[in-house]
mmCIF file of C-alpha atoms and ligand atoms in Angstrom:
data_model
loop_
_atom_site.group_PDB
_atom_site.id
_atom_site.type_symbol
_atom_site.label_atom_id
_atom_site.label_comp_id
_atom_site.label_asym_id
_atom_site.label_seq_id
_atom_site.Cartn_x
_atom_site.Cartn_y
_atom_site.Cartn_z
ATOM 1 C CA UNK A 1 87.769 229.208 -111.814
ATOM 2 C CA UNK A 2 88.726 229.470 -115.474
ATOM 3 C CA UNK A 3 86.036 229.818 -118.087
ATOM 4 C CA UNK A 4 85.314 229.139 -121.730
ATOM 5 C CA UNK A 5 88.260 228.251 -123.884
ATOM 6 C CA UNK A 6 90.571 228.715 -120.896
ATOM 7 C CA UNK A 7 89.332 225.583 -119.153
ATOM 8 C CA UNK A 8 92.221 223.214 -118.537
ATOM 9 C CA UNK A 9 91.495 219.672 -117.486
ATOM 10 C CA UNK A 10 93.825 217.753 -115.197
ATOM 11 C CA UNK A 11 94.706 215.478 -118.091
ATOM 12 C CA UNK A 12 95.673 218.427 -120.317
ATOM 13 C CA UNK A 13 97.667 219.901 -117.458
ATOM 14 C CA UNK A 14 99.569 216.647 -116.873
ATOM 15 C CA UNK A 15 100.380 216.350 -120.588
ATOM 16 C CA UNK A 16 101.685 219.931 -120.654
ATOM 17 C CA UNK A 17 103.807 219.261 -117.574
ATOM 18 C CA UNK A 18 105.190 216.102 -119.181
ATOM 19 C CA UNK A 19 106.196 218.099 -122.252
ATOM 20 C CA UNK A 20 107.838 220.818 -120.179
ATOM 21 C CA UNK A 21 109.698 218.447 -117.832
ATOM 22 C CA UNK A 22 109.873 215.084 -119.618
ATOM 23 C CA UNK A 23 112.710 213.607 -117.577
ATOM 24 C CA UNK A 24 111.399 214.661 -114.182
ATOM 25 C CA UNK A 25 107.669 214.270 -114.427
ATOM 26 C CA UNK A 26 106.893 211.942 -117.310
ATOM 27 C CA UNK A 27 107.486 208.760 -115.410
ATOM 28 C CA UNK A 28 105.407 209.403 -112.365
ATOM 29 C CA UNK A 29 102.492 211.195 -114.008
ATOM 30 C CA UNK A 30 101.063 207.706 -114.582
ATOM 31 C CA UNK A 31 100.968 207.242 -110.802
ATOM 32 C CA UNK A 32 99.103 210.503 -110.482
ATOM 33 C CA UNK A 33 96.501 209.240 -112.922
ATOM 34 C CA UNK A 34 96.190 205.980 -110.958
ATOM 35 C CA UNK A 35 95.673 207.911 -107.724
ATOM 36 C CA UNK A 36 93.041 210.114 -109.342
ATOM 37 C CA UNK A 37 91.190 207.048 -110.557
ATOM 38 C CA UNK A 38 91.089 205.632 -107.020
ATOM 39 C CA UNK A 39 90.080 209.034 -105.697
ATOM 40 C CA UNK A 40 87.050 209.117 -108.007
ATOM 41 C CA UNK A 41 85.934 205.790 -106.546
ATOM 42 C CA UNK A 42 86.500 207.061 -103.008
ATOM 43 C CA UNK A 43 84.676 210.275 -103.811
ATOM 44 C CA UNK A 44 81.680 208.324 -105.051
ATOM 45 C CA UNK A 45 81.469 206.379 -101.795
ATOM 46 C CA UNK A 46 82.074 209.497 -99.691
ATOM 47 C CA UNK A 47 79.175 211.235 -101.389
ATOM 48 C CA UNK A 48 76.756 208.495 -100.499
ATOM 49 C CA UNK A 49 78.270 207.732 -97.112
ATOM 50 C CA UNK A 50 75.177 208.958 -95.307
ATOM 51 C CA UNK A 51 72.919 206.776 -97.400
ATOM 52 C CA UNK A 52 74.371 203.339 -97.574
ATOM 53 C CA UNK A 53 75.563 200.800 -95.128
ATOM 54 C CA UNK A 54 79.205 201.581 -95.769
ATOM 55 C CA UNK A 55 79.092 203.794 -92.682
ATOM 56 C CA UNK A 56 79.915 202.635 -89.201
ATOM 57 C CA UNK A 57 82.678 200.666 -87.599
ATOM 58 C CA UNK A 58 83.889 197.304 -88.766
ATOM 59 C CA UNK A 59 84.726 196.405 -85.219
ATOM 60 C CA UNK A 60 88.411 196.200 -86.113
ATOM 61 C CA UNK A 61 91.233 198.475 -85.013
ATOM 62 C CA UNK A 62 94.211 199.449 -87.142
ATOM 63 C CA UNK A 63 97.807 198.711 -86.199
ATOM 64 C CA UNK A 64 97.898 201.825 -84.033
ATOM 65 C CA UNK A 65 94.918 200.716 -81.981
ATOM 66 C CA UNK A 66 92.618 203.330 -83.460
ATOM 67 C CA UNK A 67 89.134 202.520 -84.618
ATOM 68 C CA UNK A 68 88.872 201.857 -88.310
ATOM 69 C CA UNK A 69 85.770 202.696 -90.259
ATOM 70 C CA UNK A 70 84.666 200.985 -93.399
ATOM 71 C CA UNK A 71 85.445 203.924 -95.601
ATOM 72 C CA UNK A 72 89.093 203.807 -94.466
ATOM 73 C CA UNK A 73 89.363 200.229 -95.623
ATOM 74 C CA UNK A 74 87.538 200.889 -98.839
ATOM 75 C CA UNK A 75 89.823 203.846 -99.604
ATOM 76 C CA UNK A 76 92.917 201.850 -98.790
ATOM 77 C CA UNK A 77 91.869 199.043 -101.110
ATOM 78 C CA UNK A 78 91.021 201.386 -103.963
ATOM 79 C CA UNK A 79 94.357 203.142 -103.694
ATOM 80 C CA UNK A 80 96.349 199.908 -103.388
ATOM 81 C CA UNK A 81 94.571 198.302 -106.346
ATOM 82 C CA UNK A 82 94.996 201.328 -108.583
ATOM 83 C CA UNK A 83 98.660 201.788 -107.680
ATOM 84 C CA UNK A 84 99.721 198.177 -108.139
ATOM 85 C CA UNK A 85 97.600 197.754 -111.260
ATOM 86 C CA UNK A 86 99.451 200.721 -112.762
ATOM 87 C CA UNK A 87 102.799 198.853 -112.311
ATOM 88 C CA UNK A 88 104.796 202.026 -111.706
ATOM 89 C CA UNK A 89 105.235 201.395 -107.993
ATOM 90 C CA UNK A 90 107.252 198.740 -106.218
ATOM 91 C CA UNK A 91 106.006 199.456 -102.685
ATOM 92 C CA UNK A 92 103.191 201.263 -100.939
ATOM 93 C CA UNK A 93 103.134 202.275 -97.293
ATOM 94 C CA UNK A 94 99.718 203.092 -95.868
ATOM 95 C CA UNK A 95 98.395 204.302 -92.570
ATOM 96 C CA UNK A 96 96.024 201.340 -92.730
ATOM 97 C CA UNK A 97 98.697 198.626 -93.039
ATOM 98 C CA UNK A 98 101.255 197.612 -90.433
ATOM 99 C CA UNK A 99 103.993 197.264 -93.004
ATOM 100 C CA UNK A 100 104.892 198.225 -96.543
ATOM 101 C CA UNK A 101 103.090 196.237 -99.222
ATOM 102 C CA UNK A 102 105.847 195.249 -101.631
ATOM 103 C CA UNK A 103 105.518 193.936 -105.163
ATOM 104 C CA UNK A 104 108.740 192.107 -105.882
ATOM 105 C CA UNK A 105 107.672 191.385 -109.452
ATOM 106 C CA UNK A 106 107.140 195.042 -110.253
ATOM 107 C CA UNK A 107 109.671 196.908 -112.334
ATOM 108 C CA UNK A 108 108.215 200.113 -110.913
ATOM 109 C CA UNK A 109 110.717 202.568 -109.549
ATOM 110 C CA UNK A 110 108.457 204.450 -107.172
ATOM 111 C CA UNK A 111 107.398 204.128 -103.556
ATOM 112 C CA UNK A 112 104.084 205.665 -102.499
ATOM 113 C CA UNK A 113 103.156 206.598 -98.928
ATOM 114 C CA UNK A 114 99.586 207.508 -98.125
ATOM 115 C CA UNK A 115 96.826 208.258 -95.706
ATOM 116 C CA UNK A 116 93.943 206.876 -97.769
ATOM 117 C CA UNK A 117 91.242 208.494 -95.642
ATOM 118 C CA UNK A 118 92.180 211.438 -93.476
ATOM 119 C CA UNK A 119 89.755 212.832 -90.917
ATOM 120 C CA UNK A 120 87.856 209.589 -90.483
ATOM 121 C CA UNK A 121 86.152 210.759 -87.297
ATOM 122 C CA UNK A 122 84.341 213.279 -89.518
ATOM 123 C CA UNK A 123 82.760 210.709 -91.840
ATOM 124 C CA UNK A 124 79.728 210.090 -89.670
ATOM 125 C CA UNK A 125 79.028 213.787 -89.201
ATOM 126 C CA UNK A 126 79.187 214.866 -92.844
ATOM 127 C CA UNK A 127 82.298 217.013 -92.467
ATOM 128 C CA UNK A 128 85.118 217.290 -95.014
ATOM 129 C CA UNK A 129 87.648 214.452 -95.248
ATOM 130 C CA UNK A 130 90.568 213.726 -97.549
ATOM 131 C CA UNK A 131 93.240 211.469 -99.005
ATOM 132 C CA UNK A 132 96.955 212.296 -98.722
ATOM 133 C CA UNK A 133 99.731 210.827 -100.865
ATOM 134 C CA UNK A 134 103.420 211.230 -101.495
ATOM 135 C CA UNK A 135 105.695 209.710 -104.097
ATOM 136 C CA UNK A 136 109.378 208.806 -103.734
ATOM 137 C CA UNK A 137 111.786 207.278 -106.197
ATOM 138 C CA UNK A 138 113.546 204.131 -105.023
ATOM 139 C CA UNK A 139 117.238 204.711 -104.368
ATOM 140 C CA UNK A 140 118.686 201.353 -105.352
ATOM 141 C CA UNK A 141 118.431 200.507 -109.028
ATOM 142 C CA UNK A 142 117.693 196.779 -108.783
ATOM 143 C CA UNK A 143 117.350 193.841 -106.419
ATOM 144 C CA UNK A 144 115.251 193.673 -103.275
ATOM 145 C CA UNK A 145 114.112 196.954 -101.787
ATOM 146 C CA UNK A 146 116.125 198.262 -98.854
ATOM 147 C CA UNK A 147 115.339 200.541 -95.921
ATOM 148 C CA UNK A 148 117.028 203.299 -97.897
ATOM 149 C CA UNK A 149 114.402 202.898 -100.626
ATOM 150 C CA UNK A 150 111.439 202.687 -98.304
ATOM 151 C CA UNK A 151 112.100 205.179 -95.517
ATOM 152 C CA UNK A 152 113.348 208.372 -97.097
ATOM 153 C CA UNK A 153 113.277 211.836 -95.556
ATOM 154 C CA UNK A 154 110.510 214.078 -96.866
ATOM 155 C CA UNK A 155 112.843 216.291 -98.883
ATOM 156 C CA UNK A 156 113.290 213.332 -101.242
ATOM 157 C CA UNK A 157 109.638 213.436 -102.319
ATOM 158 C CA UNK A 158 109.146 213.790 -106.060
ATOM 159 C CA UNK A 159 105.434 214.553 -105.744
ATOM 160 C CA UNK A 160 102.823 214.969 -103.061
ATOM 161 C CA UNK A 161 99.195 215.892 -102.942
ATOM 162 C CA UNK A 162 95.813 215.551 -101.396
ATOM 163 C CA UNK A 163 92.220 215.025 -102.352
ATOM 164 C CA UNK A 164 89.687 217.016 -100.396
ATOM 165 C CA UNK A 165 86.146 215.667 -100.293
ATOM 166 C CA UNK A 166 84.455 218.869 -99.183
ATOM 167 C CA UNK A 167 81.654 221.062 -100.448
ATOM 168 C CA UNK A 168 83.365 220.316 -103.722
ATOM 169 C CA UNK A 169 86.004 217.707 -104.463
ATOM 170 C CA UNK A 170 89.497 218.979 -105.089
ATOM 171 C CA UNK A 171 92.904 217.655 -105.996
ATOM 172 C CA UNK A 172 95.870 219.761 -104.899
ATOM 173 C CA UNK A 173 99.351 218.573 -105.777
ATOM 174 C CA UNK A 174 102.946 219.460 -106.421
ATOM 175 C CA UNK A 175 105.707 217.857 -108.413
ATOM 176 C CA UNK A 176 108.210 220.394 -107.128
ATOM 177 C CA UNK A 177 107.178 223.122 -109.592
ATOM 178 C CA UNK A 178 104.623 224.973 -107.494
ATOM 179 C CA UNK A 179 101.222 223.834 -106.325
ATOM 180 C CA UNK A 180 98.111 223.537 -108.451
ATOM 181 C CA UNK A 181 94.533 222.886 -107.423
ATOM 182 C CA UNK A 182 91.853 221.166 -109.495
ATOM 183 C CA UNK A 183 88.140 221.010 -108.772
ATOM 184 C CA UNK A 184 86.009 218.102 -109.872
ATOM 185 C CA UNK A 185 83.165 219.157 -112.132
ATOM 186 C CA UNK A 186 80.719 216.354 -111.364
ATOM 187 C CA UNK A 187 78.616 217.089 -114.431
ATOM 188 C CA UNK A 188 81.447 216.096 -116.766
ATOM 189 C CA UNK A 189 83.463 213.962 -114.353
ATOM 190 C CA UNK A 190 86.662 215.934 -114.929
ATOM 191 C CA UNK A 191 89.043 217.736 -112.603
ATOM 192 C CA UNK A 192 89.495 221.289 -113.905
ATOM 193 C CA UNK A 193 92.349 223.630 -113.045
ATOM 194 C CA UNK A 194 90.676 226.030 -110.627
ATOM 195 C CA UNK A 195 93.584 227.166 -108.419
ATOM 196 C CA UNK A 196 96.753 227.616 -110.502
ATOM 197 C CA UNK A 197 100.051 228.266 -108.723
ATOM 198 C CA UNK A 198 98.694 228.333 -105.169
ATOM 199 C CA UNK A 199 100.559 230.429 -102.596
ATOM 200 C CA UNK A 200 99.889 231.197 -98.944
ATOM 201 C CA UNK A 201 98.607 234.775 -98.607
ATOM 202 C CA UNK A 202 101.099 237.178 -96.996
ATOM 203 C CA UNK A 203 99.203 237.489 -93.758
ATOM 204 C CA UNK A 204 98.479 234.719 -91.279
ATOM 205 C CA UNK A 205 94.991 235.350 -89.961
ATOM 206 C CA UNK A 206 93.900 231.947 -88.661
ATOM 207 C CA UNK A 207 95.171 229.444 -86.125
ATOM 208 C CA UNK A 208 94.003 225.838 -86.065
ATOM 209 C CA UNK A 209 94.663 223.598 -83.099
ATOM 210 C CA UNK A 210 92.707 221.229 -80.873
ATOM 211 C CA UNK A 211 92.901 223.628 -77.975
ATOM 212 C CA UNK A 212 90.972 221.235 -75.759
ATOM 213 C CA UNK A 213 94.389 219.686 -75.073
ATOM 214 C CA UNK A 214 95.852 223.034 -73.976
ATOM 215 C CA UNK A 215 96.689 221.973 -70.418
ATOM 216 C CA UNK A 216 98.836 219.119 -71.796
ATOM 217 C CA UNK A 217 100.757 221.252 -74.316
ATOM 218 C CA UNK A 218 104.398 222.026 -73.673
ATOM 219 C CA UNK A 219 105.323 225.513 -72.550
ATOM 220 C CA UNK A 220 106.515 226.737 -75.975
ATOM 221 C CA UNK A 221 103.163 225.957 -77.594
ATOM 222 C CA UNK A 222 101.268 227.503 -74.691
ATOM 223 C CA UNK A 223 103.357 230.677 -74.816
ATOM 224 C CA UNK A 224 102.890 230.985 -78.564
ATOM 225 C CA UNK A 225 99.110 230.611 -78.180
ATOM 226 C CA UNK A 226 99.023 233.160 -75.371
ATOM 227 C CA UNK A 227 101.095 235.491 -77.517
ATOM 228 C CA UNK A 228 98.833 235.408 -80.574
ATOM 229 C CA UNK A 229 95.726 235.879 -78.462
ATOM 230 C CA UNK A 230 97.165 238.629 -76.283
ATOM 231 C CA UNK A 231 99.611 240.590 -78.451
ATOM 232 C CA UNK A 232 98.322 240.427 -82.000
ATOM 233 C CA UNK A 233 97.129 243.890 -83.170
ATOM 234 C CA UNK A 234 94.177 242.256 -84.955
ATOM 235 C CA UNK A 235 92.747 239.055 -83.497
ATOM 236 C CA UNK A 236 93.378 235.730 -85.225
ATOM 237 C CA UNK A 237 90.391 233.577 -86.105
ATOM 238 C CA UNK A 238 90.274 230.123 -84.530
ATOM 239 C CA UNK A 239 89.252 227.441 -87.036
ATOM 240 C CA UNK A 240 89.561 223.706 -86.424
ATOM 241 C CA UNK A 241 87.790 221.068 -88.476
ATOM 242 C CA UNK A 242 89.647 218.011 -87.242
ATOM 243 C CA UNK A 243 90.627 216.834 -90.728
ATOM 244 C CA UNK A 244 94.205 217.817 -91.494
ATOM 245 C CA UNK A 245 93.492 218.048 -95.222
ATOM 246 C CA UNK A 246 90.570 220.411 -94.733
ATOM 247 C CA UNK A 247 92.292 222.523 -92.084
ATOM 248 C CA UNK A 248 95.441 222.799 -94.177
ATOM 249 C CA UNK A 249 93.515 223.621 -97.331
ATOM 250 C CA UNK A 250 91.575 226.432 -95.693
ATOM 251 C CA UNK A 251 94.762 227.882 -94.249
ATOM 252 C CA UNK A 252 96.492 227.676 -97.610
ATOM 253 C CA UNK A 253 93.696 229.732 -99.153
ATOM 254 C CA UNK A 254 93.192 232.241 -96.358
ATOM 255 C CA UNK A 255 96.557 232.324 -94.538
ATOM 256 C CA UNK A 256 96.972 230.446 -91.325
ATOM 257 C CA UNK A 257 98.856 228.047 -89.114
ATOM 258 C CA UNK A 258 97.791 224.506 -88.265
ATOM 259 C CA UNK A 259 99.345 222.762 -85.314
ATOM 260 C CA UNK A 260 99.180 219.341 -83.763
ATOM 261 C CA UNK A 261 101.788 219.735 -81.039
ATOM 262 C CA UNK A 262 103.265 217.137 -78.767
ATOM 263 C CA UNK A 263 101.725 216.903 -75.304
ATOM 264 C CA UNK A 264 102.945 215.724 -71.941
ATOM 265 C CA UNK A 265 100.918 212.570 -72.582
ATOM 266 C CA UNK A 266 102.002 212.120 -76.206
ATOM 267 C CA UNK A 267 105.298 213.988 -76.691
ATOM 268 C CA UNK A 268 105.363 213.240 -80.415
ATOM 269 C CA UNK A 269 101.766 214.271 -80.931
ATOM 270 C CA UNK A 270 99.351 212.325 -83.102
ATOM 271 C CA UNK A 271 100.102 212.913 -86.754
ATOM 272 C CA UNK A 272 102.273 210.615 -88.824
ATOM 273 C CA UNK A 273 105.493 211.864 -90.328
ATOM 274 C CA UNK A 274 105.360 209.766 -93.477
ATOM 275 C CA UNK A 275 101.668 209.836 -94.317
ATOM 276 C CA UNK A 276 100.607 213.288 -93.168
ATOM 277 C CA UNK A 277 103.400 215.681 -92.184
ATOM 278 C CA UNK A 278 105.848 215.164 -95.056
ATOM 279 C CA UNK A 279 103.409 215.439 -97.956
ATOM 280 C CA UNK A 280 101.764 218.507 -96.441
ATOM 281 C CA UNK A 281 105.164 220.064 -95.729
ATOM 282 C CA UNK A 282 106.232 219.576 -99.348
ATOM 283 C CA UNK A 283 103.023 221.193 -100.605
ATOM 284 C CA UNK A 284 103.395 224.012 -98.078
ATOM 285 C CA UNK A 285 106.992 224.673 -99.080
ATOM 286 C CA UNK A 286 106.018 224.811 -102.745
ATOM 287 C CA UNK A 287 103.301 227.312 -101.828
ATOM 288 C CA UNK A 288 105.709 229.534 -99.897
ATOM 289 C CA UNK A 289 104.885 228.033 -96.497
ATOM 290 C CA UNK A 290 106.716 225.782 -94.071
ATOM 291 C CA UNK A 291 106.172 222.610 -92.010
ATOM 292 C CA UNK A 292 108.099 222.002 -88.784
ATOM 293 C CA UNK A 293 108.154 219.705 -85.766
ATOM 294 C CA UNK A 294 108.932 222.800 -83.687
ATOM 295 C CA UNK A 295 112.675 222.251 -83.952
ATOM 296 C CA UNK A 296 113.343 221.620 -87.647
ATOM 297 C CA UNK A 297 111.793 221.181 -91.059
ATOM 298 C CA UNK A 298 109.908 217.871 -90.829
ATOM 299 C CA UNK A 299 111.266 216.970 -94.263
ATOM 300 C CA UNK A 300 114.779 216.846 -92.763
ATOM 301 C CA UNK A 301 113.835 214.047 -90.351
ATOM 302 C CA UNK A 302 115.250 210.659 -91.277
ATOM 303 C CA UNK A 303 112.324 208.289 -90.636
ATOM 304 C CA UNK A 304 113.134 205.195 -88.638
ATOM 305 C CA UNK A 305 109.780 203.500 -88.939
ATOM 306 C CA UNK A 306 106.754 203.641 -91.173
ATOM 307 C CA UNK A 307 104.196 204.777 -88.622
ATOM 308 C CA UNK A 308 106.262 207.227 -86.626
ATOM 309 C CA UNK A 309 104.572 210.321 -85.297
ATOM 310 C CA UNK A 310 105.744 213.889 -85.111
ATOM 311 C CA UNK A 311 104.573 217.142 -83.568
ATOM 312 C CA UNK A 312 103.500 219.304 -86.462
ATOM 313 C CA UNK A 313 103.280 223.035 -87.142
ATOM 314 C CA UNK A 314 102.476 224.076 -90.700
ATOM 315 C CA UNK A 315 101.333 227.138 -92.583
ATOM 316 C CA UNK A 316 102.635 230.628 -93.267
ATOM 317 C CA UNK A 317 106.404 230.459 -93.096
ATOM 318 C CA UNK A 318 106.989 233.388 -90.744
ATOM 319 C CA UNK A 319 104.333 232.136 -88.383
ATOM 320 C CA UNK A 320 105.820 228.645 -88.156
ATOM 321 C CA UNK A 321 109.233 230.209 -87.565
ATOM 322 C CA UNK A 322 107.636 232.171 -84.741
ATOM 323 C CA UNK A 323 106.470 228.930 -83.137
ATOM 324 C CA UNK A 324 109.989 227.540 -83.532
ATOM 325 C CA UNK A 325 111.367 230.535 -81.657
ATOM 326 C CA UNK A 326 108.991 229.840 -78.737
ATOM 327 C CA UNK A 327 109.927 226.163 -78.783
ATOM 328 C CA UNK A 328 113.593 227.135 -78.838
ATOM 329 C CA UNK A 329 113.066 229.428 -75.865
ATOM 330 C CA UNK A 330 110.889 227.165 -73.712
ATOM 331 C CA UNK A 331 111.157 223.546 -74.879
ATOM 332 C CA UNK A 332 114.740 223.198 -75.991
ATOM 333 C CA UNK A 333 115.521 220.557 -73.392
ATOM 334 C CA UNK A 334 112.601 218.410 -74.556
ATOM 335 C CA UNK A 335 114.079 217.980 -78.012
ATOM 336 C CA UNK A 336 115.607 214.613 -77.188
ATOM 337 C CA UNK A 337 112.178 213.284 -76.234
ATOM 338 C CA UNK A 338 110.327 214.781 -79.150
ATOM 339 C CA UNK A 339 112.515 214.919 -82.223
ATOM 340 C CA UNK A 340 112.622 212.091 -84.784
HETATM 341 P P1 LIG B 401 93.061 209.996 -89.546
HETATM 342 O O1 LIG B 401 91.580 210.095 -89.747
HETATM 343 O O2 LIG B 401 93.804 209.676 -90.804
HETATM 344 O O3 LIG B 401 93.454 209.114 -88.400
HETATM 345 O O4 LIG B 401 93.626 211.462 -89.198
HETATM 346 C C1 LIG B 401 92.988 212.246 -88.244
HETATM 347 C C2 LIG B 401 93.942 213.306 -87.845
HETATM 348 C C3 LIG B 401 93.952 214.549 -88.714
HETATM 349 O O5 LIG B 401 93.203 214.529 -89.858
HETATM 350 C C4 LIG B 401 93.450 215.626 -87.795
HETATM 351 O O6 LIG B 401 94.191 216.774 -87.998
HETATM 352 C C5 LIG B 401 93.630 215.073 -86.414
HETATM 353 O O7 LIG B 401 93.604 213.688 -86.542
HETATM 354 C C6 LIG B 401 92.552 215.489 -85.465
HETATM 355 O O8 LIG B 401 92.817 214.955 -84.224
HETATM 356 P P2 LIG B 401 92.006 215.380 -82.906
HETATM 357 O O9 LIG B 401 90.655 214.766 -83.058
HETATM 358 O O10 LIG B 401 92.825 214.785 -81.799
HETATM 359 O O11 LIG B 401 91.978 216.876 -82.858
HETATM 360 MN MN1 LIG B 402 95.073 211.312 -91.181
HETATM 361 MN MN1 LIG B 403 93.554 207.977 -92.111
#
């Protein structure tokens, strides 16, 4: 944390970035501000989630048949409202909506994809949750939006980030010039630059996976897990929160690999390429890490639909490459079933 005259607020940081990279960053920094505004609203509700009647199920399920809690809906609405009010976006794709929400009137040139509330099963038990977002620029210059505008591979992201509602509230984001982390100082209501130029530590010391599904993992994942437990000179720590944002964030700070592999029951795993894997992969890459589906960089996948899932391995670059080598050795023939 910086002190005294060295304190840099998010707003000051954004202005400095705009001055340094006017053509690249200037236009979408407004979107960042809109997202942060929504995040403050979400944060407020998250902090009183144990107190008020916002908790609990609405009785509805989302388009993927999963239970939806009220805070998911609230977060989705806050993000949608803030983004469309800001008029910089022409379309938003959310985990909570079947399809893109498109504003045909908008002159906005950006498409936002988001997981408004990540880790929703942790709301009721007072465990860290988050919001994930990524920003793309539309490809066509005018007229109705096309598939090419809406479903772009992750390497086309112009910005990505997450909010972590943990023991403190943080914003971590990249615009392609490294990764910076900001911590909300609740006493003044400002995000302050607390983690400049974040990088994965050299050494990978943690692995994070829902190992309860071990028997259903494919052979490559199993072999990799056996390997790190059996062969590593110093033991890895196992840490799994069950909120991607929180698991990723811890691993970014301490060095580690997070995985949500495909299983025999769900070959493409659980996580969503567009809302979860791509933004995290972009952040990881900018922090010296790497995000893979076991076969390739997830950001190289051409999405075919909004809600598509992907197996996901992310963290220290060498470690994720190690997983890829096990997948290559044991699961090569499954690629057709798993990839894309
Ligand atoms: P969401 O709450 O947006 O549906 O995401 C939950 C995800 C992710 O945050 C986490 O890594 C994973 O689900 C945990 O899944 P398991 O409970 O199957 O381990
Ligand atoms: Mn999620
Ligand atoms: Mn979610």
